[in-house]
Short mmCIF file of C-alpha atoms and ligand atoms in Angstrom, two decimals:
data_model
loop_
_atom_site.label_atom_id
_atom_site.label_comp_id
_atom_site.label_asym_id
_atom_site.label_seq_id
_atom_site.Cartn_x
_atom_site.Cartn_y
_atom_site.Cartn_z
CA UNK Y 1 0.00 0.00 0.00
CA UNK Y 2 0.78 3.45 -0.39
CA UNK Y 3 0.50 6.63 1.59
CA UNK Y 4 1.31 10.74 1.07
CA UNK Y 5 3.76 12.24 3.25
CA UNK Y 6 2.85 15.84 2.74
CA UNK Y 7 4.99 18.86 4.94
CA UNK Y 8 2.30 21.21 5.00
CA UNK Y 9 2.54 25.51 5.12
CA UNK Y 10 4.34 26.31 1.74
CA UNK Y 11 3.39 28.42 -0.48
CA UNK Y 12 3.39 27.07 -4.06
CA UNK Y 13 3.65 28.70 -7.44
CA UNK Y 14 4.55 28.28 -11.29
CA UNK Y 15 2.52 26.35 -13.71
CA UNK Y 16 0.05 22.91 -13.41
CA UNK Y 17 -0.95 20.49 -16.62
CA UNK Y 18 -4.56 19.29 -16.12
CA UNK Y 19 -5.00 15.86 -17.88
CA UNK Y 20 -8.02 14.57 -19.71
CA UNK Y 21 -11.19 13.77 -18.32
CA UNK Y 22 -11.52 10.06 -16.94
CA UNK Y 23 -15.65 10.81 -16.57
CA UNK Y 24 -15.36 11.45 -20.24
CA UNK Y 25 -12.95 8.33 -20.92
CA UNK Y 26 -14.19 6.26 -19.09
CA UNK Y 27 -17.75 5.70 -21.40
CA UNK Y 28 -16.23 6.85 -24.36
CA UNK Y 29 -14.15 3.10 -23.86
CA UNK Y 30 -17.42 1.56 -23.18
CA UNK Y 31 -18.87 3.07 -26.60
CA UNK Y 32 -16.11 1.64 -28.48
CA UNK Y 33 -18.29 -2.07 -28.05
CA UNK Y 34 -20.67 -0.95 -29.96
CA UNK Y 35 -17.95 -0.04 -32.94
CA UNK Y 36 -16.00 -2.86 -34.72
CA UNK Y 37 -14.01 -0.73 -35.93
CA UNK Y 38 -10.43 1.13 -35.07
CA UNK Y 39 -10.73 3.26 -31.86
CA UNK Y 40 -8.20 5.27 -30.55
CA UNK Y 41 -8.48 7.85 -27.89
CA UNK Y 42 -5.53 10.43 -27.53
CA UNK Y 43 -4.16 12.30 -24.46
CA UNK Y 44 -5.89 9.53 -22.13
CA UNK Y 45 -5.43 9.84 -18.67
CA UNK Y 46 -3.28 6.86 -17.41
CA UNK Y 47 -5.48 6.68 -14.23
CA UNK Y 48 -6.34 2.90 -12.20
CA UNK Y 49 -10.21 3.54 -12.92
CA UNK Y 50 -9.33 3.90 -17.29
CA UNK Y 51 -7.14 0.58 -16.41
CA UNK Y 52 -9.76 -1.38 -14.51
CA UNK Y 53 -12.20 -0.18 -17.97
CA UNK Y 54 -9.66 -1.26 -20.61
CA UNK Y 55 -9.62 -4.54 -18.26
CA UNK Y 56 -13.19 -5.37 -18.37
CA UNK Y 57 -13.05 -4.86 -21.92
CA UNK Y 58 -9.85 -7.21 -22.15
CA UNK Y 59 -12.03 -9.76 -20.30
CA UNK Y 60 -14.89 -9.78 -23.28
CA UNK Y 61 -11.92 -10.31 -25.17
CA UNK Y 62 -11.49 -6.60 -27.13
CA UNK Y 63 -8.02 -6.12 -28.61
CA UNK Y 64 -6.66 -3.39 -26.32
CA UNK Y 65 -3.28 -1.21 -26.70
CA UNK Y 66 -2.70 1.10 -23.66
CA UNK Y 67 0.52 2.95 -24.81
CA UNK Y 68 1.22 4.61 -21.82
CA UNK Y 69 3.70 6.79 -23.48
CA UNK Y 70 1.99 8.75 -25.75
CA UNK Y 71 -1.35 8.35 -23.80
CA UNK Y 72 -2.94 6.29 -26.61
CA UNK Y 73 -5.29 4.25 -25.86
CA UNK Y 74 -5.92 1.74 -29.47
CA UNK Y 75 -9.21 -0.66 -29.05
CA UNK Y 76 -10.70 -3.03 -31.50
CA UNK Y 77 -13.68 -4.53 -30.44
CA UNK Y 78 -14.52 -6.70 -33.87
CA UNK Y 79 -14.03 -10.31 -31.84
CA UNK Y 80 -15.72 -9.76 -28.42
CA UNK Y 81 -17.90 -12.03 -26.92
CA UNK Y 82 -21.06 -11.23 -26.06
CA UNK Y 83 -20.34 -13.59 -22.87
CA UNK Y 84 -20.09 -12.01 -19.17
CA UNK Y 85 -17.43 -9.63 -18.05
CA UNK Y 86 -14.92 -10.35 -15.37
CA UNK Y 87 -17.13 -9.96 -12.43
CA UNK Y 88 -14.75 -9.13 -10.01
CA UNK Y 89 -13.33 -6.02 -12.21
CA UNK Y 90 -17.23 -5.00 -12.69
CA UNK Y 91 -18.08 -4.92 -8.99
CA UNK Y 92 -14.69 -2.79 -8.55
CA UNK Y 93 -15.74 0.03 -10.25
CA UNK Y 94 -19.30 1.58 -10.76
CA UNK Y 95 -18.40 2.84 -14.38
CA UNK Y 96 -17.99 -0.69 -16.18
CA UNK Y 97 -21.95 -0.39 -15.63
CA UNK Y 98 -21.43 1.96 -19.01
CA UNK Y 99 -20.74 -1.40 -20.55
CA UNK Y 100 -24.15 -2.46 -20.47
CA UNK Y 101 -26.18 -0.02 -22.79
CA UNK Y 102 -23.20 -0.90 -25.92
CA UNK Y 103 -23.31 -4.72 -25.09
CA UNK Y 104 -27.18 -4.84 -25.37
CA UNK Y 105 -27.02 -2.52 -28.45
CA UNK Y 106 -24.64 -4.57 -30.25
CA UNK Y 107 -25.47 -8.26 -29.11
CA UNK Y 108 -29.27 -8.07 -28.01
CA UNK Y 109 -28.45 -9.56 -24.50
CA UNK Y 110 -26.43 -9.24 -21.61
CA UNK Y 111 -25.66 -10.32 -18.26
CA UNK Y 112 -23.42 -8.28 -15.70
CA UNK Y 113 -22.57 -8.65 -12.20
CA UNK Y 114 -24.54 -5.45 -10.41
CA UNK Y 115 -21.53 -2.78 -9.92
CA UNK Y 116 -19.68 -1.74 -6.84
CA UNK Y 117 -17.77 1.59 -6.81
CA UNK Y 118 -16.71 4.69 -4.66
CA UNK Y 119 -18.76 4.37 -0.90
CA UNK Y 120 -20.56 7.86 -1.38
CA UNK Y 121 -24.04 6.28 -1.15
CA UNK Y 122 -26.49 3.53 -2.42
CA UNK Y 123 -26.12 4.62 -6.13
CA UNK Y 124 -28.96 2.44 -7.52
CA UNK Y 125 -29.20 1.81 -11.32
CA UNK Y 126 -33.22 2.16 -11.68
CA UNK Y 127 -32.76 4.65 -14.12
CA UNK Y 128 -30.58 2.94 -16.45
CA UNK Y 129 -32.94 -0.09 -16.39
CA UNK Y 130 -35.65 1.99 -16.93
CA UNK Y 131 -34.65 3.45 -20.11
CA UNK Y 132 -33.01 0.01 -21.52
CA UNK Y 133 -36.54 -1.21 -20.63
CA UNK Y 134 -38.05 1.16 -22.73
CA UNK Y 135 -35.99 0.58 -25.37
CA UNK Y 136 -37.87 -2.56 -25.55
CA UNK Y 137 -35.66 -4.83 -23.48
CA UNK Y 138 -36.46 -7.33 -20.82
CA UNK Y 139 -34.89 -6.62 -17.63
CA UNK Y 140 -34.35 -8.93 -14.77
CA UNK Y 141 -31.98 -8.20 -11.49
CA UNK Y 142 -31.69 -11.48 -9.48
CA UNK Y 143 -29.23 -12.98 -7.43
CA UNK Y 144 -26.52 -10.22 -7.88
CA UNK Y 145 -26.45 -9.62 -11.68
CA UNK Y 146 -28.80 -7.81 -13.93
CA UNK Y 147 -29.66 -9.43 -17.61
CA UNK Y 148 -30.99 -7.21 -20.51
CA UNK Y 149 -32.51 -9.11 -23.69
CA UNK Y 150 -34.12 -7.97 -26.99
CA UNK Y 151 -35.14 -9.06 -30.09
CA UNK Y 152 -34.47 -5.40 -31.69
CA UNK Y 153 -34.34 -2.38 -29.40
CA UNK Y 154 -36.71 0.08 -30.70
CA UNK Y 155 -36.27 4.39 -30.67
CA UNK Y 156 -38.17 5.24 -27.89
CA UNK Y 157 -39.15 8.49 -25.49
CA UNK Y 158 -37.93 8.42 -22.46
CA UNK Y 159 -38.26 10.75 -19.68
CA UNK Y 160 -35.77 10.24 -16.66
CA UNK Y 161 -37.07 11.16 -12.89
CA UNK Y 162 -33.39 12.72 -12.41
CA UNK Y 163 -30.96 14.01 -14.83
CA UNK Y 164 -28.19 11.14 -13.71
CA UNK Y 165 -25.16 10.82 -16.11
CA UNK Y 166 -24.40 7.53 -16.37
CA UNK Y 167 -28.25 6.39 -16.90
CA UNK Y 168 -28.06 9.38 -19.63
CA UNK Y 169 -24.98 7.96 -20.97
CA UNK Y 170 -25.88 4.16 -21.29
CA UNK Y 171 -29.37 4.79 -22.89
CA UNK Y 172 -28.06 7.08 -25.20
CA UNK Y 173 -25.19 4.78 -26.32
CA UNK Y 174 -27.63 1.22 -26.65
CA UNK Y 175 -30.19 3.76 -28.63
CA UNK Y 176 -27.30 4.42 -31.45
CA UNK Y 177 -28.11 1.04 -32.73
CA UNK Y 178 -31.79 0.54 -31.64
CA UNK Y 179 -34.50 1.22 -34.91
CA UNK Y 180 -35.56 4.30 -34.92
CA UNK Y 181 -35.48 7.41 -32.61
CA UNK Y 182 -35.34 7.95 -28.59
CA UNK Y 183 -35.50 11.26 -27.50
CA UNK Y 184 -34.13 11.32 -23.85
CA UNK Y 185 -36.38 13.84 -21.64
CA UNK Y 186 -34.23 15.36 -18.24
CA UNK Y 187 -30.77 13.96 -19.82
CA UNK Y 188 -27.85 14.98 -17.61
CA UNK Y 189 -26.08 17.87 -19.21
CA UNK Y 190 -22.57 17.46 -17.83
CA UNK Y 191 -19.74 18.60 -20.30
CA UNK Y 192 -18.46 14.46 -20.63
CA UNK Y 193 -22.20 13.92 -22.05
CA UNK Y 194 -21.00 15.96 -24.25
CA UNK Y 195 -17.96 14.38 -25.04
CA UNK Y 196 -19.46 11.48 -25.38
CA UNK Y 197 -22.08 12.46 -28.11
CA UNK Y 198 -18.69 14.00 -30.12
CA UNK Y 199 -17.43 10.61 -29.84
CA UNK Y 200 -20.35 8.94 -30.97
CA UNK Y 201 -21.06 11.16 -33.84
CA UNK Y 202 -17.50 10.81 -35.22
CA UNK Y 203 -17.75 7.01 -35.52
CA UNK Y 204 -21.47 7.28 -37.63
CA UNK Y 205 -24.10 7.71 -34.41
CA UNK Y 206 -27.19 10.20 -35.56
CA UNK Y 207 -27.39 12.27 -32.11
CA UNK Y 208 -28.28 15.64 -31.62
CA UNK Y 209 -29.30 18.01 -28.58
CA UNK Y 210 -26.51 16.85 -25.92
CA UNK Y 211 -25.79 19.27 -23.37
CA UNK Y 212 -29.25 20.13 -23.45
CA UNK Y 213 -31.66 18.35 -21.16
CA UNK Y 214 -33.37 16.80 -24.27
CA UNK Y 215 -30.84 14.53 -26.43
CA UNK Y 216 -32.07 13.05 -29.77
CA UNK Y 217 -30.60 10.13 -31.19
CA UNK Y 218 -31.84 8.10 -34.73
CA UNK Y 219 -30.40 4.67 -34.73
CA UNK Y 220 -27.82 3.56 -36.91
CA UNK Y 221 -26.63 0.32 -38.32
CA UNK Y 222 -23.15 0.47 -38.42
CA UNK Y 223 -20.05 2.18 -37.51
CA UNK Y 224 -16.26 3.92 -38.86
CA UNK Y 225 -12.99 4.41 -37.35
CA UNK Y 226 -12.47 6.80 -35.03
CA UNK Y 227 -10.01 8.88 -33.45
CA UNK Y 228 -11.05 11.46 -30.22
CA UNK Y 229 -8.98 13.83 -28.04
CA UNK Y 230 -11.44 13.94 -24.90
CA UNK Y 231 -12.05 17.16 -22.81
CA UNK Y 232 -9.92 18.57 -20.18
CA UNK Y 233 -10.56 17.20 -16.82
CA UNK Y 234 -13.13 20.15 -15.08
CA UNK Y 235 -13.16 18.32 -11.13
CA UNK Y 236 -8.93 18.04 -11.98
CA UNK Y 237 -8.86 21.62 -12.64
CA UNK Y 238 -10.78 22.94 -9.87
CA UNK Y 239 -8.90 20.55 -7.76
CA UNK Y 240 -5.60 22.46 -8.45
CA UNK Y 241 -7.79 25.60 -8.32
CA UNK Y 242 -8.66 25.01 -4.56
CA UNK Y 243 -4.81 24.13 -3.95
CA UNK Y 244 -3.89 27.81 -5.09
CA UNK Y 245 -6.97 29.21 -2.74
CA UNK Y 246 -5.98 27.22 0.00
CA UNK Y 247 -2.34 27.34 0.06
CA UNK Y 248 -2.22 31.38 -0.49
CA UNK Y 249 -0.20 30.55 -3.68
CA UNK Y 250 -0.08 32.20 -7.25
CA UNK Y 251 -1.02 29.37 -9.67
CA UNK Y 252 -1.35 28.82 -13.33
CA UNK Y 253 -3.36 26.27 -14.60
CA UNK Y 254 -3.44 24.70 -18.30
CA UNK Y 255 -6.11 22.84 -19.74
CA UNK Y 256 -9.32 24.48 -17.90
CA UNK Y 257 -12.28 25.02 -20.30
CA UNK Y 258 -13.83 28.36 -18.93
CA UNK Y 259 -17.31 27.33 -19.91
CA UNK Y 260 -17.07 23.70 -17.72
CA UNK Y 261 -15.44 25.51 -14.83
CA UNK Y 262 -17.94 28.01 -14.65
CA UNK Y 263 -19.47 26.78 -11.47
CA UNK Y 264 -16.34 26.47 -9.89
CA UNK Y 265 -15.13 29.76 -10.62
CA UNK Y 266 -18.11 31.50 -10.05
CA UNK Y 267 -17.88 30.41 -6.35
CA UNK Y 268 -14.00 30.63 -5.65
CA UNK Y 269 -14.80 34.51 -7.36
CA UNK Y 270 -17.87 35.02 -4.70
CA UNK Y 271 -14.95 33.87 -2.38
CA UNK Y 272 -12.80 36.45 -3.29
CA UNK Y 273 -10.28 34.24 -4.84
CA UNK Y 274 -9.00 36.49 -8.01
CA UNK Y 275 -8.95 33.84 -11.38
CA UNK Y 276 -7.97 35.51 -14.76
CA UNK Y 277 -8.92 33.57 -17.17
CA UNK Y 278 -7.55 33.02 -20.54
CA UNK Y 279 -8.06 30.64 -23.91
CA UNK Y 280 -7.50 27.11 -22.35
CA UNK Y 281 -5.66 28.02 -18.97
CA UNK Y 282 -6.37 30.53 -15.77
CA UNK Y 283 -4.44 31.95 -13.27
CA UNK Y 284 -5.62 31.82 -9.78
CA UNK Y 285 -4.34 33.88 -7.06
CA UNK Y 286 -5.39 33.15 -3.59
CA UNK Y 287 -3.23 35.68 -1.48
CA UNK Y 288 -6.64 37.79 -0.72
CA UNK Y 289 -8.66 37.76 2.74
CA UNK Y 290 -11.04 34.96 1.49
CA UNK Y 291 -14.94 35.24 2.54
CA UNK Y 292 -17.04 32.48 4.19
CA UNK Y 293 -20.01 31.25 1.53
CA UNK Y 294 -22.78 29.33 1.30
CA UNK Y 295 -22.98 26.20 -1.95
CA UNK Y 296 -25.09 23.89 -2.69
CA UNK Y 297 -24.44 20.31 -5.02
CA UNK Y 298 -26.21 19.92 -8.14
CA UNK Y 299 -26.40 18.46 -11.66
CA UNK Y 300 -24.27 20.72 -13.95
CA UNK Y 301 -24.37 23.48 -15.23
CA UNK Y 302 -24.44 23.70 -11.06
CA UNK Y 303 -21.87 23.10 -8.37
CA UNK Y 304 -20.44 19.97 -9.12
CA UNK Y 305 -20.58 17.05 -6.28
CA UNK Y 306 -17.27 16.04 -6.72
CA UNK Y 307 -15.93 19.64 -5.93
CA UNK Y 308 -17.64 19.68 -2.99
CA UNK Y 309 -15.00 17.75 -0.27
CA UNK Y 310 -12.06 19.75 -1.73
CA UNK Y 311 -14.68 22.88 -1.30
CA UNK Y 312 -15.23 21.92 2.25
CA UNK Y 313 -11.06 21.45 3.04
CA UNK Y 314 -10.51 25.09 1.63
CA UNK Y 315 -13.74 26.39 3.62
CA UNK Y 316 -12.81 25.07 6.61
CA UNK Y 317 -9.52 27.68 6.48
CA UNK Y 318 -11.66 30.57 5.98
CA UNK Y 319 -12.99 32.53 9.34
CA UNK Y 320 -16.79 32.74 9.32
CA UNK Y 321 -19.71 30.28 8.82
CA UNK Y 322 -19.74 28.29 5.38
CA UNK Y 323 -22.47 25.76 4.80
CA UNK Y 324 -22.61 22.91 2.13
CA UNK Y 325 -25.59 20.90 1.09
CA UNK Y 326 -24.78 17.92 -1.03
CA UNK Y 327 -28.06 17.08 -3.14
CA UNK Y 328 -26.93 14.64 -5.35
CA UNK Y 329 -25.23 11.65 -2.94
CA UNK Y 330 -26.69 11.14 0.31
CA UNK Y 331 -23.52 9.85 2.19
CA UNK Y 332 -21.20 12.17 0.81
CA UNK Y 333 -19.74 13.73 4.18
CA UNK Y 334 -17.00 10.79 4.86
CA UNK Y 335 -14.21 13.33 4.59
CA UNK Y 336 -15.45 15.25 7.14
CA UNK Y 337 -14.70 13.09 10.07
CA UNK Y 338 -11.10 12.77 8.75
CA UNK Y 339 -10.83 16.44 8.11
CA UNK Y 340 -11.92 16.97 11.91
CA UNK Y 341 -8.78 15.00 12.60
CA UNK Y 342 -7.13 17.72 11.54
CA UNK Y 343 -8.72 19.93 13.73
CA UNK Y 344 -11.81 20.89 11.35
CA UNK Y 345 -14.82 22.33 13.21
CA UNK Y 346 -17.77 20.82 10.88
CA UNK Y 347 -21.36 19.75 12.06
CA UNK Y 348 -23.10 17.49 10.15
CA UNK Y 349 -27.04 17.72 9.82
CA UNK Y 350 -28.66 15.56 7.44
CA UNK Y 351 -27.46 16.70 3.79
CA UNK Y 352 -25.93 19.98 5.00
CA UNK Y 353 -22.23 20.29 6.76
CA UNK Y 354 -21.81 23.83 9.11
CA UNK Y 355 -18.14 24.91 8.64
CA UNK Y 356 -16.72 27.37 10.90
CA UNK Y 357 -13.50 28.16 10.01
CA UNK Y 358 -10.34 27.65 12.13
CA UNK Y 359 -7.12 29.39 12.22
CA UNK Y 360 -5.28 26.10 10.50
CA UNK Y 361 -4.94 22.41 10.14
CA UNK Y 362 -2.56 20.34 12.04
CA UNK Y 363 -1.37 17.70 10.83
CA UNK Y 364 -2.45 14.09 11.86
CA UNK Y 365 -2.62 10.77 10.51
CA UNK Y 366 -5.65 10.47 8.49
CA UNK Y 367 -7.30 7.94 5.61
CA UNK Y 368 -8.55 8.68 1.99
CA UNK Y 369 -12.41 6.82 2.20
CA UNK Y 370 -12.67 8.12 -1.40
CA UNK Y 371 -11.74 9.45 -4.47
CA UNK Y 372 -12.57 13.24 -3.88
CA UNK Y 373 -12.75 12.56 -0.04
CA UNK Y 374 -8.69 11.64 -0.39
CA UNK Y 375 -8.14 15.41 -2.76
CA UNK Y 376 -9.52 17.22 0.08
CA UNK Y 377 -7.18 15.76 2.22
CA UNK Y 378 -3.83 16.15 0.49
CA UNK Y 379 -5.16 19.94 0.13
CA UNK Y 380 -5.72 20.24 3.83
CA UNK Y 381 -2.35 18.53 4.06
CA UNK Y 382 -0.80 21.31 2.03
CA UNK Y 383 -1.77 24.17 4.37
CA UNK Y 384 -1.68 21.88 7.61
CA UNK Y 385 1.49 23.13 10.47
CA UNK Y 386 3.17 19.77 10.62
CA UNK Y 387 2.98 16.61 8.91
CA UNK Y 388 -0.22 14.68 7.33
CA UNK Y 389 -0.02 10.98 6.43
CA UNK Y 390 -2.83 10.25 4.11
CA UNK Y 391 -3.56 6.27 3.82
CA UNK Y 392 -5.98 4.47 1.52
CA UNK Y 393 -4.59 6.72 -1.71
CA UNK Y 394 -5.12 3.89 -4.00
CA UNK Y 395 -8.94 5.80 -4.09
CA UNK Y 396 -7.25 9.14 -5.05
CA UNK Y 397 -4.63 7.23 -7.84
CA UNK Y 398 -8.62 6.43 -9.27
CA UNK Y 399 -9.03 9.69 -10.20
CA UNK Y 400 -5.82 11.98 -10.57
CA UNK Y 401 -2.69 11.23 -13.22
CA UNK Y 402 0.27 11.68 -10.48
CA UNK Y 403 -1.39 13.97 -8.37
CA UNK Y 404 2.24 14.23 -5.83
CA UNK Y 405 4.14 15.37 -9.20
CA UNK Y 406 2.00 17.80 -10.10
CA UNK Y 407 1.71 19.22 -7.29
CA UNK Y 408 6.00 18.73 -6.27
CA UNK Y 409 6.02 20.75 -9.56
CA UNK Y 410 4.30 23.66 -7.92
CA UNK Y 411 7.01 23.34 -4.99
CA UNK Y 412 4.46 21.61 -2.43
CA UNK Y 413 6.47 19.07 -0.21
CA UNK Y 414 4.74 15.65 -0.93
CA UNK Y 415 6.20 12.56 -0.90
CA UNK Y 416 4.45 8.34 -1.51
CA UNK Y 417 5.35 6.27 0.84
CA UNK Y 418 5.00 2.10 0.39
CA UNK Y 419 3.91 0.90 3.84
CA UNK Y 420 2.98 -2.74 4.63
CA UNK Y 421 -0.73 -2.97 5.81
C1 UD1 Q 1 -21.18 10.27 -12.45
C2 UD1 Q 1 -19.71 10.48 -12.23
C3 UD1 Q 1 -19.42 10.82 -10.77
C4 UD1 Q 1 -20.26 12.00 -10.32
C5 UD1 Q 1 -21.73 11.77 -10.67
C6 UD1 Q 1 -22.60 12.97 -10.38
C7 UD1 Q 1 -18.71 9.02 -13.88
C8 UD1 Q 1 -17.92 7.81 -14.18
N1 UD1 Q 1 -18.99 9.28 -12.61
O1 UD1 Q 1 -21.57 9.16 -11.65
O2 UD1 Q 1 -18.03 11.12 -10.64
O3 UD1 Q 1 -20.13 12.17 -8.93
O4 UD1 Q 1 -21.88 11.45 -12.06
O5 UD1 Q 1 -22.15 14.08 -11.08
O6 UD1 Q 1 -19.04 9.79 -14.77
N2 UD1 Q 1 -29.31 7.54 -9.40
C9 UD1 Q 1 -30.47 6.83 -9.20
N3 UD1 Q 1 -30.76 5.82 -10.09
C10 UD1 Q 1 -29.95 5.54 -11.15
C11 UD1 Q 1 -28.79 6.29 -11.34
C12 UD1 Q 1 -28.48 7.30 -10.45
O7 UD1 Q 1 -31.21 7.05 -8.25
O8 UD1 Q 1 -30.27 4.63 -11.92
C13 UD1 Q 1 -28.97 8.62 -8.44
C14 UD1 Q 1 -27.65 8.33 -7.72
O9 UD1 Q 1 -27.83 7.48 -6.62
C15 UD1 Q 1 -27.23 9.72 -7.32
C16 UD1 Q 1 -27.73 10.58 -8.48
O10 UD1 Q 1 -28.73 9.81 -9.15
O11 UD1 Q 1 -27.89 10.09 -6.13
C17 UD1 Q 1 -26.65 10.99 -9.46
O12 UD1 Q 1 -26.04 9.83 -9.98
P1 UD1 Q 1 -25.46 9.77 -11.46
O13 UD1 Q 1 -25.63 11.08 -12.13
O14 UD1 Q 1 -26.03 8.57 -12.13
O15 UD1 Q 1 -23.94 9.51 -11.19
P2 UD1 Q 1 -22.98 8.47 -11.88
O16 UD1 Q 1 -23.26 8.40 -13.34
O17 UD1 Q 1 -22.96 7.22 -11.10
#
């Protein structure tokens, strides 16, 4: 196992390199089933949760080239099975879910173990069911795996009770091969939905109206080569955003798309944090008198849920009552036992956290429970007096490409530790 070592108190500066987004990657992979075809995505992020994808597509037996290099990921999905996954790599990660909506498109049927992933909540899968379901296939969960089977999937209009990505993202990628048209009523709008319709288009798929909360999509019957750059990483860059806020540092940041940042940088501005922003980078400078603020979790374009622990790390340094009320998972609070380890004063009611900011961290021994949970720590770690061992980072090496380079490369003292369990 590894931990971070991190020295906290300096103040950091020079330039970061955000990488590309694994929420984007990571079902852009699991579209490539549905192509038999050439696919090659550039400038991938060579993160454990794009391994454990390319994995689960190994196991259906997809001709995979990870060239870790160049960041190229090559994947030819011509001989795959229609067969099971690896159930143990499916119940590691939430995301091989994604796999589902291309299998059924492409083979009619499937059967996959019911997922596991990050321990932010229940995270049912209702929604995704209910639009393969409408798509004409029959459903059954039973004795920990759900099977999907149809004669032909048919277009169909589907309205979702909540705007949730992935459910957005498998329907839409089963429908590019279904007869006909689905329009998709209350579709998630995030920036990798996006993505993922740019990918989809450039292989053949009919889809119009992503980023919108109604996407369109005429089925196809066949696919082309492709080759995709995906977008910037947004929760990446607003990570590194927070680290010049809460260090007092002078930061520059490439690879920030202004537009998918907006809701970060609209409340680090209300903050008082100063970001210029230019074509494809910012510069953030948190040496100002920051001011306490209220923020709320909620499907993009609003504040997204997994800014919200590194949010509540840099609010938790800032005199003055903050609140935060997470919407979107209902057991999203994790890090804020570990961040009162470090002296945080945060109260806990139901869906909301009361911050009242303290002078500083100290430094203490504390564990990452989860991807975003572990970020906030190694920021609190940066501006901690003392020393902050952070265990459990396997969740954060999920998420972030080398997160204790980076930030080494902005000066921060930071060092990974192996350490037997
Ligand atoms: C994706 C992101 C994750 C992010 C989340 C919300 C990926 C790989 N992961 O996760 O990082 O935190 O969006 O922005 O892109 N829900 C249901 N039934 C369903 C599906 C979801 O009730 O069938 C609920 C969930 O429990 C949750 C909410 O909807 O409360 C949002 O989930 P969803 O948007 O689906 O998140 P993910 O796609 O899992």
């Amino acid at each position: 196992m590894d931990k971070f070592i991190i020295k906290g108190g300096k103040r950091l500066e020079g330039e970061v390199n955000v990488s590309a987004a694994k929420n984007s990657v990571l079902p852009i992979l699991a579209a490539t089933i549905l192509n038999g075809n050439n696919c090659t995505v550039e400038n991938t992020p060579m993160l454990e949760d794009v391994f454990v994808i390319c994995d689960v597509l190994k196991s259906l037996r997809a001709d995979i080239n990870i060239d870790k290099v160049n960041k190229r990921v090559k994947i030819n999905t011509a001989n795959i099975f229609a067969n099971g996954a690896n159930d143990e790599l499916v119940r590691k990660m939430r995301a091989s879910f994604l796999i589902m909506g291309p299998m059924l498109g492409r083979f009619g049927s499937f059967k996959i173990s019911l997922p596991g992933g990050c321990n932010i909540g229940t995270r049912p899968i209702d929604l995704h069911l209910k639009g393969l379901s409408a798509l004409g296939a029959e459903v059954s969960v039973g004795h920990g795996y759900v099977e999907a089977k149809a004669k032909k999937l048919i277009g169909s209009n589907i309205y979702l009770d909540y705007p949730s990505v992935g459910a957005t993202e498998n329907i839409m990628m089963a429908a590019t091969l279904a007869q006909g048209e689905t329009i998709i009523g209350n579709a998630a709008e995030e920036p990798e939905i996006v993505d993922l319709a740019i990918f989809l288009r450039a292989m053949g798929a009919k889809i119009d109206g992503e980023g919108t909360d109604t996407i369109r999509i005429l089925g196809v019957k066949d696919f082309k080569e492709v080759v995709h750059k995906p977008i910037y990483d947004r929760i990446e860059a607003g990570t590194f955003m927070i680290t010049a806020a809460i260090t007092k540092s002078l930061i520059k940041i490439n690879g920030v798309d202004e537009i998918h940042s907006k809701p970060i940088i609209a409340k680090l501005t209300e903050m008082g944090v100063a970001i210029e922003i230019n074509k494809n980078s910012v510069i953030v400078d948190g040496r100002q008198k920051l001011n306490p603020i209220d923020l709320k979790t909620m499907p993009y374009p609003g504040f997204p849920t997994d800014m919200q622990a590194q949010m509540m790390s840099l609010l938790c340094t800032v005199k003055g009552t903050s609140i935060i009320t997470e919407t979107i998972f209902e057991n999203r609070f994790m890090h804020a036992v570990e961040l009162k380890r470090m002296g945080a004063n945060i109260k806990i009611d139901g869906r909301s956290a009361v911050i009242e900011g303290i002078d500083t961290f100290t430094g203490s021994e504390v564990t990452a429970t989860d991807l975003r949970a572990g970020a906030a720590l190694v920021l609190a770690g940066l501006t901690a007096e003392g020393t902050t061992a952070i265990k459990d980072i396997y969740h954060i090496d999920r998420g972030y490409v080398s997160i204790e380079k980076k930030l080494r490369g902005l000066g921060a003292d930071i060092e990974r530790v192996h350490y037997d369990k």
